[in-house]
């Protein structure tokens, strides 16, 4: 099965229109290898047949599967710990008012649940009030379903301290060995919803902090600018904004003051 340049361009263009994903010509082998086994599994004979399926015959499930195959959902608890340390230091300065944080491409939920552990600890220490909430959104239904279950392979919690593991997690036994179930009290502080960052978004905030980490890498420069501006419109003035540390020169896109790699403060207008 060969992915011709023409079909590659058509698939890349569909992915760009639907969810802003950007694939340079050099990504043709990657797209080919990621979709090939799916095509065989479906009993199709060519990339062209697959394109027809995702383009016209199926606007939901299979297109979604293609997006999942072409992006990575890689994530884990306390990824880039300096960002969480900064948040831990900054949030208590806001006093005991209600706090709200958004994880805007949350994948399997590791990031919003990390935030929930952090906020629950701050509340326990009396450093923030009891009224706080976390929102996690993603374009993939598959990851959102898993996130709502709150069950994770132990390995993804490798950076969670033993104290927190004890407070917020239950270790699986027997058939569930190697898995961790988050406690209900933690899960209920996190809401999940489907959201495509490349579409206009309704009013969700204002948030005190927004995490938009490790997703901008998929977008071309104009899409990246639009997504950052759209997301920032939901952040309070002086709110904290986080991206992946390798995701480029974000401060030039909007009115942001750099604090550390990947962390910014929205400048009040
Ligand atoms: C690598 S994960 C990042 C997870 C987490 N933020 C972290 O840093 O660990 C990237 C996520 O972005 C999601 N994604 C890709 N394009 C998107 C879009 N247009 N709108 C919303 N989410 C998107 C993918 O489904 C994937 O779950």
XYZ file of N, CA and C and ligand atoms in Angstrom:
834
model
N 0.843 -1.196 0.000
C 0.000 0.000 0.000
C 0.877 1.243 0.000
N 0.635 2.100 -0.954
C 1.487 3.297 -1.004
C 0.665 4.554 -0.704
N 1.210 5.426 0.107
C 0.558 6.719 0.344
C 1.155 7.714 -0.660
N 0.381 7.995 -1.716
C 0.908 8.896 -2.754
C 0.943 10.323 -2.210
N 1.708 11.144 -2.875
C 1.830 12.530 -2.427
C 0.457 13.218 -2.456
N -0.311 12.916 -3.500
C -1.625 13.555 -3.652
C -2.548 13.189 -2.472
N -2.616 11.887 -2.172
C -3.506 11.452 -1.084
C -2.990 11.969 0.257
N -1.666 11.961 0.421
C -1.098 12.513 1.653
C -1.564 13.969 1.837
N -1.480 14.753 0.747
C -1.887 16.166 0.842
C -3.361 16.292 1.205
N -4.189 15.381 0.627
C -5.636 15.449 0.914
C -5.912 15.108 2.387
N -5.210 14.082 2.875
C -5.409 13.711 4.289
C -4.918 14.864 5.182
N -3.749 15.409 4.857
C -3.182 16.503 5.661
C -4.127 17.699 5.657
N -4.715 17.983 4.493
C -5.601 19.139 4.395
C -6.885 18.919 5.225
N -7.421 17.699 5.171
C -8.615 17.390 5.982
C -8.299 17.568 7.480
N -7.158 17.058 7.890
C -6.769 17.157 9.302
C -6.570 18.624 9.709
N -6.110 19.410 8.772
C -5.905 20.827 9.071
C -7.240 21.539 9.235
N -8.173 21.259 8.312
C -9.481 21.922 8.377
C -10.227 21.495 9.642
N -10.186 20.207 9.938
C -10.994 19.694 11.053
C -10.417 20.072 12.413
N -9.103 19.936 12.578
C -8.595 20.198 13.927
C -7.250 20.889 13.951
N -6.914 21.573 12.865
C -5.737 22.437 12.886
C -4.411 21.706 12.815
N -4.437 20.365 12.674
C -3.166 19.644 12.654
C -2.395 20.008 11.392
N -1.090 20.122 11.537
C -0.268 20.548 10.406
C 0.790 19.479 10.118
N 0.803 18.954 8.886
C 1.787 17.932 8.520
C 2.621 18.404 7.339
N 3.897 18.675 7.596
C 4.810 19.050 6.506
C 5.034 17.817 5.623
N 5.541 18.028 4.392
C 5.776 16.914 3.468
C 6.643 15.825 4.095
N 7.566 16.259 4.966
C 8.469 15.284 5.584
C 7.726 14.301 6.500
N 6.457 14.599 6.813
C 5.698 13.731 7.731
C 4.948 12.620 6.979
N 5.149 12.543 5.623
C 4.414 11.520 4.864
C 4.699 10.099 5.387
N 5.961 9.715 5.674
C 6.198 8.357 6.182
C 5.494 8.117 7.529
N 5.464 9.142 8.372
C 4.808 8.995 9.678
C 3.303 8.762 9.505
N 2.677 9.589 8.655
C 1.235 9.445 8.416
C 0.962 8.066 7.823
N 1.798 7.666 6.878
C 1.629 6.366 6.233
C 1.714 5.235 7.255
N 2.736 5.251 8.086
C 2.903 4.124 9.013
C 1.823 4.130 10.097
N 1.403 5.309 10.529
C 0.385 5.335 11.607
C -0.990 4.889 11.112
N -1.304 5.150 9.832
C -2.642 4.796 9.338
C -2.698 3.408 8.711
N -1.539 2.885 8.253
C -1.541 1.638 7.478
C -2.192 0.467 8.232
N -1.802 0.280 9.505
C -2.345 -0.902 10.183
C -3.838 -0.740 10.456
N -4.275 0.489 10.673
C -5.708 0.744 10.862
C -6.488 0.386 9.587
N -5.920 0.764 8.454
C -6.566 0.510 7.163
C -6.703 -1.000 6.947
N -5.630 -1.726 7.271
C -5.681 -3.186 7.125
C -6.711 -3.784 8.066
N -6.741 -3.276 9.286
C -7.691 -3.790 10.286
C -9.145 -3.608 9.815
N -9.382 -2.503 9.130
C -10.744 -2.225 8.646
C -11.072 -3.006 7.366
N -10.069 -3.715 6.822
C -10.293 -4.491 5.597
C -10.322 -3.617 4.346
N -9.778 -2.424 4.445
C -9.728 -1.552 3.259
C -8.452 -1.852 2.486
N -8.426 -1.394 1.195
C -7.266 -1.765 0.375
C -6.298 -0.621 0.113
N -6.719 0.611 0.410
C -5.820 1.722 0.054
C -6.049 2.938 0.955
N -5.094 3.839 0.929
C -5.230 5.102 1.649
C -6.380 5.919 1.061
N -6.618 5.738 -0.256
C -7.696 6.488 -0.907
C -9.056 6.053 -0.337
N -9.218 4.738 -0.143
C -10.492 4.263 0.427
C -10.665 4.803 1.845
N -9.557 4.856 2.583
C -9.628 5.366 3.962
C -9.988 6.849 3.967
N -9.412 7.574 3.030
C -9.715 9.007 2.935
C -11.209 9.209 2.676
N -11.753 8.411 1.753
C -13.184 8.519 1.451
C -14.010 8.253 2.709
N -13.574 7.262 3.485
C -14.301 6.909 4.717
C -14.309 8.079 5.699
N -13.158 8.651 5.941
C -13.125 9.707 6.967
C -13.688 11.024 6.435
N -13.650 11.183 5.103
C -14.075 12.451 4.504
C -15.590 12.537 4.351
N -16.186 11.459 3.868
C -17.605 11.574 3.509
C -18.517 10.625 4.267
N -18.055 9.401 4.517
C -18.993 8.414 5.043
C -19.070 8.411 6.550
N -18.180 9.088 7.172
C -18.128 8.960 8.615
C -17.494 10.224 9.183
N -18.325 11.077 9.721
C -17.766 12.320 10.233
C -17.391 12.196 11.711
N -17.798 11.097 12.330
C -17.546 10.979 13.771
C -16.432 10.019 14.084
N -16.803 8.789 14.365
C -15.889 7.798 14.917
C -14.560 7.630 14.212
N -14.592 7.352 12.915
C -13.321 7.005 12.261
C -12.416 8.222 12.103
N -13.033 9.359 11.861
C -12.215 10.578 11.761
C -11.496 10.809 13.092
N -12.257 10.593 14.144
C -11.706 10.717 15.496
C -10.540 9.748 15.704
N -10.727 8.503 15.220
C -9.656 7.510 15.356
C -8.416 7.968 14.596
N -8.636 8.530 13.403
C -7.495 9.010 12.611
C -6.750 10.111 13.360
N -7.504 11.026 13.969
C -6.860 12.112 14.733
C -6.040 11.507 15.875
N -6.631 10.519 16.557
C -5.904 9.867 17.666
C -4.616 9.218 17.172
N -4.683 8.590 15.984
C -3.489 7.912 15.471
C -2.413 8.898 15.044
N -2.843 10.065 14.604
C -1.875 11.022 14.057
C -1.338 12.009 15.092
N -1.898 12.002 16.264
C -1.351 12.850 17.325
C -0.859 11.899 18.422
N -0.173 12.443 19.389
C 0.189 11.548 20.494
C -0.520 12.028 21.759
N -0.978 11.079 22.537
C -1.683 11.420 23.767
C -0.754 11.310 24.969
N 0.510 11.148 24.705
C 1.508 10.947 25.775
C 1.377 12.004 26.880
N 1.278 11.567 28.079
C 1.140 12.462 29.225
C 1.467 11.689 30.498
N 1.734 12.362 31.593
C 1.918 11.687 32.872
C 1.748 12.712 33.998
N 1.595 12.218 35.218
C 1.363 13.091 36.372
C 2.620 13.920 36.669
N 2.410 15.169 37.035
C 3.491 16.103 37.404
C 4.551 16.226 36.303
N 4.095 16.228 35.046
C 5.008 16.455 33.918
C 5.501 17.900 34.007
N 6.773 18.132 33.813
C 7.386 19.452 33.961
C 7.043 20.040 35.338
N 7.637 19.448 36.392
C 7.236 19.768 37.771
C 7.414 21.235 38.155
N 8.330 21.950 37.487
C 8.548 23.362 37.861
C 7.257 24.167 37.674
N 6.424 23.785 36.698
C 5.171 24.508 36.485
C 4.236 24.353 37.688
N 4.217 23.157 38.256
C 3.327 22.921 39.400
C 3.877 23.593 40.659
N 5.208 23.643 40.747
C 5.820 24.328 41.898
C 5.480 25.820 41.841
N 5.504 26.381 40.632
C 5.170 27.804 40.484
C 3.712 28.054 40.893
N 2.849 27.186 40.437
C 1.427 27.337 40.755
C 1.198 27.246 42.270
N 1.884 26.303 42.881
C 1.759 26.091 44.332
C 2.175 27.353 45.097
N 3.144 28.044 44.544
C 3.638 29.265 45.188
C 2.695 30.445 44.908
N 2.099 30.502 43.723
C 1.312 31.671 43.312
C -0.150 31.633 43.774
N -0.769 30.458 43.754
C -2.214 30.417 44.054
C -2.566 30.947 45.447
N -1.782 30.628 46.494
C -2.145 31.144 47.824
C -2.157 32.671 47.872
N -1.446 33.323 46.958
C -1.441 34.794 46.956
C -2.807 35.357 46.570
N -3.681 34.508 46.022
C -5.008 34.991 45.594
C -6.015 34.950 46.738
N -5.563 34.521 47.904
C -6.454 34.492 49.070
C -7.372 33.297 49.016
N -8.542 33.423 49.673
C -9.404 32.241 49.809
C -10.573 32.274 48.823
N -10.478 33.120 47.784
C -11.607 33.185 46.863
C -11.670 31.912 46.002
N -12.799 31.724 45.291
C -12.960 30.542 44.437
C -11.897 30.551 43.344
N -11.344 29.381 43.044
C -10.288 29.272 42.029
C -10.722 28.290 40.944
N -10.284 28.590 39.730
C -10.703 27.748 38.628
C -9.539 27.598 37.639
N -9.241 26.353 37.255
C -8.085 26.089 36.392
C -8.522 25.206 35.219
N -7.957 25.470 34.048
C -8.327 24.738 32.825
C -7.103 24.033 32.247
N -7.260 22.740 32.008
C -6.256 21.967 31.270
C -6.838 21.774 29.865
N -6.293 22.529 28.892
C -6.994 22.708 27.614
C -6.695 21.640 26.555
N -5.811 20.724 26.800
C -5.622 19.552 25.928
C -5.166 18.467 26.881
N -6.147 17.918 27.607
C -5.827 17.206 28.862
C -5.459 15.754 28.660
N -5.640 15.227 27.425
C -5.339 13.827 27.149
C -6.054 12.927 28.189
N -5.350 11.943 28.729
C -6.005 10.963 29.618
C -6.330 11.506 31.007
N -6.044 12.782 31.245
C -6.462 13.369 32.524
C -5.334 13.520 33.540
N -4.133 13.063 33.203
C -3.030 13.135 34.173
C -2.791 14.577 34.634
N -2.881 15.504 33.675
C -2.600 16.910 34.013
C -3.703 17.505 34.917
N -4.989 17.408 34.563
C -5.991 17.961 35.483
C -6.031 17.266 36.838
N -5.770 15.964 36.886
C -5.755 15.293 38.193
C -4.515 15.700 39.007
N -3.412 15.974 38.324
C -2.237 16.514 39.036
C -2.630 17.833 39.693
N -3.339 18.672 38.925
C -3.778 19.967 39.465
C -4.711 19.757 40.653
N -5.581 18.756 40.559
C -6.512 18.499 41.661
C -5.745 18.084 42.922
N -4.706 17.264 42.763
C -3.902 16.857 43.944
C -3.261 18.086 44.589
N -2.749 18.949 43.713
C -2.080 20.154 44.214
C -3.045 21.062 44.976
N -4.209 21.298 44.370
C -5.205 22.178 45.010
C -5.745 21.547 46.300
N -5.968 20.239 46.277
C -6.488 19.571 47.484
C -5.477 19.708 48.628
N -4.188 19.589 48.294
C -3.149 19.755 49.327
C -3.129 21.187 49.861
N -3.225 22.145 48.946
C -3.218 23.555 49.381
C -4.422 23.840 50.270
N -5.558 23.253 49.918
C -6.765 23.442 50.739
C -6.551 22.827 52.132
N -5.977 21.632 52.140
C -5.734 20.930 53.415
C -4.806 21.754 54.308
N -3.854 22.438 53.681
C -2.897 23.260 54.457
C -3.475 24.634 54.797
N -4.714 24.896 54.371
C -5.357 26.186 54.641
C -4.775 27.323 53.811
N -4.117 26.996 52.706
C -3.480 28.057 51.902
C -4.383 28.530 50.765
N -5.398 27.761 50.412
C -6.452 28.249 49.506
C -7.786 27.827 50.116
N -8.881 28.430 49.634
C -10.196 28.086 50.179
C -10.673 26.729 49.653
N -11.922 26.391 50.043
C -12.454 25.077 49.668
C -13.107 25.094 48.290
N -13.319 26.298 47.769
C -14.041 26.392 46.501
C -13.056 26.485 45.345
N -12.779 25.364 44.733
C -11.902 25.360 43.556
C -12.366 24.272 42.605
N -12.116 24.472 41.327
C -12.537 23.459 40.364
C -11.545 23.399 39.204
N -11.498 22.218 38.607
C -10.582 21.978 37.496
C -11.409 21.503 36.304
N -11.120 22.059 35.126
C -11.770 21.602 33.897
C -10.702 20.997 32.986
N -10.992 19.815 32.448
C -10.088 19.198 31.462
C -10.842 19.038 30.159
N -10.271 19.482 29.043
C -10.938 19.298 27.749
C -9.945 18.718 26.746
N -10.482 18.035 25.739
C -9.641 17.455 24.685
C -10.534 17.203 23.469
N -9.880 17.004 22.319
C -10.631 16.725 21.082
C -10.940 15.232 20.954
N -10.298 14.397 21.762
C -10.447 12.954 21.596
C -11.416 12.366 22.626
N -12.500 11.750 22.119
C -13.452 11.100 23.025
C -12.808 9.937 23.760
N -11.883 9.259 23.041
C -11.240 8.079 23.639
C -10.513 8.460 24.940
N -9.725 9.549 24.895
C -8.980 9.909 26.108
C -9.922 10.445 27.195
N -10.993 11.133 26.776
C -11.906 11.707 27.780
C -12.644 10.602 28.539
N -13.016 9.539 27.821
C -13.699 8.424 28.486
C -12.765 7.810 29.532
N -11.508 7.601 29.141
C -10.533 7.025 30.090
C -10.311 7.982 31.256
N -10.227 9.279 30.954
C -9.966 10.265 32.012
C -11.076 10.234 33.060
N -12.319 10.129 32.601
C -13.451 10.133 33.558
C -13.398 8.923 34.475
N -12.859 7.784 33.988
C -12.765 6.582 34.826
C -11.782 6.774 35.977
N -10.759 7.585 35.755
C -9.790 7.844 36.828
C -8.915 6.649 37.173
N -8.693 5.759 36.199
C -7.818 4.597 36.429
C -6.586 4.740 35.533
N -5.403 4.533 36.140
C -4.152 4.793 35.409
C -3.138 3.684 35.637
N -2.306 3.404 34.628
C -1.164 2.508 34.887
C -0.248 3.183 35.911
N 0.197 2.415 36.887
C 1.055 2.948 37.968
C 2.204 3.798 37.446
N 2.752 3.342 36.332
C 3.938 3.968 35.749
C 3.739 5.465 35.495
N 2.496 5.841 35.164
C 2.245 7.254 34.832
C 2.194 8.130 36.088
N 2.160 7.480 37.261
C 2.168 8.258 38.510
C 3.547 8.217 39.154
N 4.574 7.906 38.333
C 5.931 7.728 38.882
C 6.446 8.975 39.586
N 5.944 10.172 39.212
C 6.449 11.396 39.856
C 5.536 11.885 40.987
N 4.575 11.076 41.374
C 3.691 11.474 42.487
C 4.350 11.029 43.796
N 4.395 11.915 44.771
C 5.078 11.576 46.027
C 4.323 10.464 46.760
N 5.051 9.667 47.606
C 4.398 8.591 48.356
C 3.223 9.106 49.197
N 3.368 10.295 49.777
C 2.279 10.875 50.581
C 1.025 11.087 49.753
N 1.223 11.647 48.585
C 0.054 11.906 47.720
C -0.553 10.603 47.212
N 0.292 9.642 46.913
C -0.238 8.346 46.454
C -1.164 7.778 47.531
N -0.732 7.910 48.778
C -1.507 7.380 49.896
C -2.833 8.149 50.047
N -2.750 9.465 49.908
C -3.933 10.307 50.134
C -4.969 10.189 49.026
N -4.515 10.056 47.789
C -5.453 10.211 46.665
C -5.644 8.974 45.799
N -4.900 7.886 46.074
C -4.944 6.747 45.143
C -5.197 5.423 45.858
N -5.811 4.504 45.121
C -5.980 3.134 45.598
C -5.244 2.220 44.625
N -4.389 1.356 45.158
C -3.624 0.453 44.295
C -4.452 -0.773 43.942
N -4.428 -1.146 42.660
C -5.173 -2.324 42.227
C -4.503 -3.610 42.708
N -5.351 -4.640 42.899
C -4.818 -5.957 43.274
C -5.397 -7.000 42.331
N -4.827 -8.187 42.337
C -5.335 -9.273 41.477
C -5.311 -8.850 40.020
N -6.475 -8.929 39.362
C -6.564 -8.571 37.930
C -6.192 -7.111 37.686
N -6.347 -6.282 38.707
C -6.060 -4.846 38.541
C -4.656 -4.467 39.000
N -3.820 -5.466 39.270
C -2.444 -5.155 39.703
C -1.771 -4.313 38.627
N -1.004 -3.324 39.074
C -0.322 -2.443 38.115
C -1.155 -1.220 37.748
N -2.406 -1.193 38.247
C -3.269 -0.032 37.980
C -3.519 0.738 39.273
N -3.848 2.006 39.105
C -4.150 2.854 40.252
C -5.504 3.498 39.998
N -6.379 3.452 41.014
C -7.682 4.140 40.899
C -7.631 5.397 41.761
N -7.951 6.538 41.173
C -7.966 7.753 41.988
C -9.198 7.737 42.885
N -9.054 8.305 44.076
C -10.188 8.288 45.007
C -11.296 9.215 44.505
N -12.507 8.812 44.825
C -13.697 9.542 44.364
C -13.663 11.025 44.744
N -13.184 11.300 45.971
C -13.166 12.693 46.447
C -12.312 13.580 45.540
N -11.283 12.994 44.931
C -10.430 13.769 44.031
C -11.104 13.867 42.650
N -11.605 12.717 42.178
C -12.218 12.679 40.828
C -13.349 13.688 40.728
N -14.122 13.836 41.812
C -15.299 14.698 41.670
C -14.961 16.194 41.587
N -13.699 16.537 41.816
C -13.322 17.956 41.683
C -12.944 18.318 40.236
N -12.877 17.296 39.359
C -12.441 17.539 37.980
C -13.590 17.241 37.011
N -13.906 18.216 36.150
C -14.925 18.001 35.106
C -14.209 17.844 33.779
N -14.766 17.005 32.894
C -14.163 16.827 31.577
C -15.168 17.177 30.490
N -14.679 17.695 29.388
C -15.562 18.003 28.263
C -14.802 17.959 26.948
N -15.548 17.732 25.863
C -14.941 17.689 24.528
C -14.799 19.112 24.009
N -13.650 19.439 23.484
C -13.468 20.787 22.927
C -12.353 20.770 21.876
N -12.682 21.311 20.694
C -11.689 21.453 19.628
C -11.119 22.868 19.698
N -9.843 22.960 19.991
C -9.203 24.271 20.170
C -9.206 25.097 18.886
N -9.461 24.438 17.763
C -9.436 25.173 16.491
C -10.801 25.748 16.129
N -11.811 25.516 16.934
C -13.116 26.153 16.721
C -13.280 27.296 17.706
N -14.231 28.191 17.379
C -14.558 29.229 18.362
C -15.005 28.546 19.647
N -14.682 29.135 20.806
C -15.142 28.501 22.040
C -16.067 29.428 22.820
N -17.069 28.798 23.421
C -18.006 29.585 24.228
C -17.274 30.087 25.480
N -17.929 30.965 26.221
C -17.313 31.453 27.458
C -17.207 30.315 28.465
N -15.993 29.959 28.849
C -15.793 28.865 29.812
C -15.253 29.402 31.132
N -14.479 30.467 31.014
C -13.775 30.997 32.175
C -14.585 32.041 32.893
N -13.953 33.019 33.521
C -12.506 33.207 33.466
C -11.771 32.253 34.415
N -10.576 31.838 33.963
C -9.749 30.932 34.759
C -8.597 31.700 35.420
N -8.123 31.156 36.525
C -6.958 31.749 37.203
C -5.660 31.227 36.593
N -5.728 30.052 36.003
C -4.547 29.493 35.325
C -5.036 28.593 34.197
N -4.292 28.585 33.099
C -4.628 27.696 31.977
C -3.378 26.924 31.564
N -3.552 25.613 31.395
C -2.478 24.748 30.896
C -2.796 24.383 29.453
N -1.911 24.788 28.534
C -2.078 24.477 27.103
C -0.775 23.821 26.657
N -0.473 22.685 27.277
C 0.882 22.144 27.137
C 0.938 20.972 26.166
N 1.965 21.012 25.366
C 2.269 19.905 24.448
C 1.154 19.609 23.452
N 0.515 20.652 22.981
C -0.468 20.505 21.897
C -0.170 21.496 20.767
N 0.433 22.632 21.093
C 0.711 23.644 20.062
C 1.654 23.103 18.989
N 2.455 22.116 19.344
C 3.404 21.518 18.390
C 2.704 20.959 17.151
N 1.409 20.637 17.268
C 0.708 20.060 16.114
C 0.230 21.108 15.125
N 0.249 22.377 15.521
C -0.386 23.414 14.710
C 0.626 24.200 13.889
N 0.192 24.687 12.718
C 1.076 25.565 11.947
C 1.050 26.960 12.590
N 2.012 27.841 12.218
C 2.105 29.125 12.942
C 0.805 29.943 12.996
N 0.043 30.116 11.889
C -1.191 30.911 12.024
C -2.206 30.265 12.968
N -2.319 28.929 12.903
C -3.280 28.240 13.788
C -2.839 28.398 15.244
N -1.533 28.292 15.453
C -0.984 28.432 16.811
C -1.368 29.802 17.401
N -1.220 30.851 16.589
C -1.548 32.202 17.060
C -3.031 32.275 17.439
N -3.891 31.742 16.535
C -5.336 31.789 16.811
C -5.679 31.034 18.085
N -5.089 29.839 18.243
C -5.426 29.004 19.410
C -4.974 29.705 20.699
N -3.756 30.246 20.682
C -3.254 30.914 21.896
C -4.160 32.096 22.254
N -4.542 32.895 21.263
C -5.391 34.071 21.568
C -6.758 33.645 22.096
N -7.308 32.599 21.443
C -8.628 32.103 21.856
C -8.574 31.607 23.313
N -7.542 30.858 23.628
C -7.434 30.294 24.973
C -7.188 31.406 25.993
N -6.341 32.362 25.615
C -6.032 33.451 26.556
C -7.245 34.321 26.860
N -8.205 34.353 25.935
C -9.395 35.169 26.188
C -10.179 34.612 27.385
N -9.860 33.376 27.787
C -10.568 32.749 28.910
C -9.795 32.888 30.229
N -8.624 33.532 30.143
C -7.769 33.663 31.337
C -7.943 35.051 31.947
N -8.016 35.109 33.252
C -8.122 36.413 33.934
C -6.863 37.247 33.699
N -6.996 38.576 33.704
C -5.794 39.417 33.713
C -4.932 39.006 34.908
N -3.627 38.955 34.722
C -2.662 38.487 35.733
C -2.682 36.974 35.955
N -3.535 36.273 35.216
C -3.598 34.813 35.362
C -2.349 34.153 34.805
N -2.147 32.885 35.180
C -0.944 32.152 34.751
C -1.255 31.283 33.540
N -0.313 31.259 32.579
C -0.501 30.541 31.329
C 0.700 29.628 31.111
N 0.420 28.343 30.862
C 1.509 27.369 30.719
C 1.442 26.678 29.366
N 2.598 26.564 28.708
C 2.710 25.754 27.490
C 3.880 24.789 27.707
N 4.074 23.840 26.788
C 5.223 22.945 26.902
C 6.503 23.761 26.769
N 7.559 23.339 27.444
C 8.769 24.178 27.452
C 9.405 24.280 26.066
N 9.064 23.368 25.168
C 9.697 23.407 23.830
C 8.741 23.947 22.771
N 7.746 24.725 23.179
C 6.716 25.081 22.198
C 6.835 26.475 21.598
N 8.015 27.047 21.647
C 8.239 28.246 20.847
C 7.990 29.546 21.566
N 8.006 30.605 20.746
C 8.019 31.958 21.317
C 6.604 32.503 21.478
N 5.993 32.076 22.549
C 4.591 32.384 22.763
C 4.391 33.848 23.157
N 5.340 34.397 23.923
C 5.147 35.750 24.458
C 4.958 36.767 23.338
N 5.486 36.443 22.136
C 5.339 37.393 21.025
C 3.929 37.394 20.461
N 3.191 36.350 20.721
C 1.852 36.224 20.152
C 0.867 37.116 20.897
N 1.058 37.281 22.161
C 0.075 38.002 22.965
C 0.770 38.731 24.093
N -0.036 39.416 24.866
C 0.498 40.215 25.945
C 0.827 39.344 27.162
N 2.011 38.711 27.105
C 2.375 37.769 28.161
C 3.744 38.124 28.721
N 3.874 37.997 30.018
C 5.179 38.237 30.630
C 5.797 36.891 31.018
N 6.977 36.559 30.446
C 7.586 35.268 30.770
C 7.999 35.196 32.243
N 7.773 34.040 32.855
C 8.191 33.837 34.251
C 9.302 32.791 34.313
N 9.097 31.711 33.572
C 10.115 30.648 33.471
C 9.822 29.912 32.167
N 10.686 29.001 31.707
C 10.381 28.329 30.440
C 8.974 27.715 30.451
N 8.170 28.133 29.481
C 6.813 27.591 29.348
C 5.787 28.192 30.297
N 6.157 29.165 31.117
C 5.194 29.751 32.069
C 5.161 31.266 31.910
N 3.958 31.832 31.872
C 3.770 33.262 31.601
C 2.670 33.819 32.492
N 2.714 35.158 32.627
C 1.605 35.836 33.287
C 0.919 36.718 32.267
N -0.426 36.648 32.221
C -1.164 37.496 31.275
C -1.125 38.940 31.797
N -0.638 39.820 30.987
C -0.497 41.212 31.412
C -1.887 41.844 31.443
N -2.182 42.547 32.535
C -3.492 43.193 32.648
C -3.582 44.317 31.630
N -4.768 44.425 30.957
C -4.882 45.484 29.922
C -5.178 46.831 30.546
C 0.560 15.182 24.065
S -1.068 15.405 24.660
C -0.800 16.644 25.914
C -1.384 16.250 27.253
C -1.039 17.186 28.417
N -1.421 18.548 28.142
C 0.430 17.102 28.770
O 1.175 18.045 28.471
O 0.858 16.095 29.330
C -1.819 16.338 23.342
C -3.343 16.287 23.355
O -3.838 17.309 22.468
C -5.061 16.849 21.943
N -5.398 17.661 20.752
C -4.824 17.634 19.514
N -5.426 18.523 18.694
C -6.391 19.145 19.441
C -7.353 20.147 19.168
N -7.456 20.710 17.948
N -8.192 20.541 20.152
C -8.107 19.968 21.400
N -7.214 19.009 21.714
C -6.365 18.598 20.756
C -4.783 15.381 21.632
O -5.981 14.636 21.537
C -3.915 14.981 22.831
O -4.685 14.365 23.842
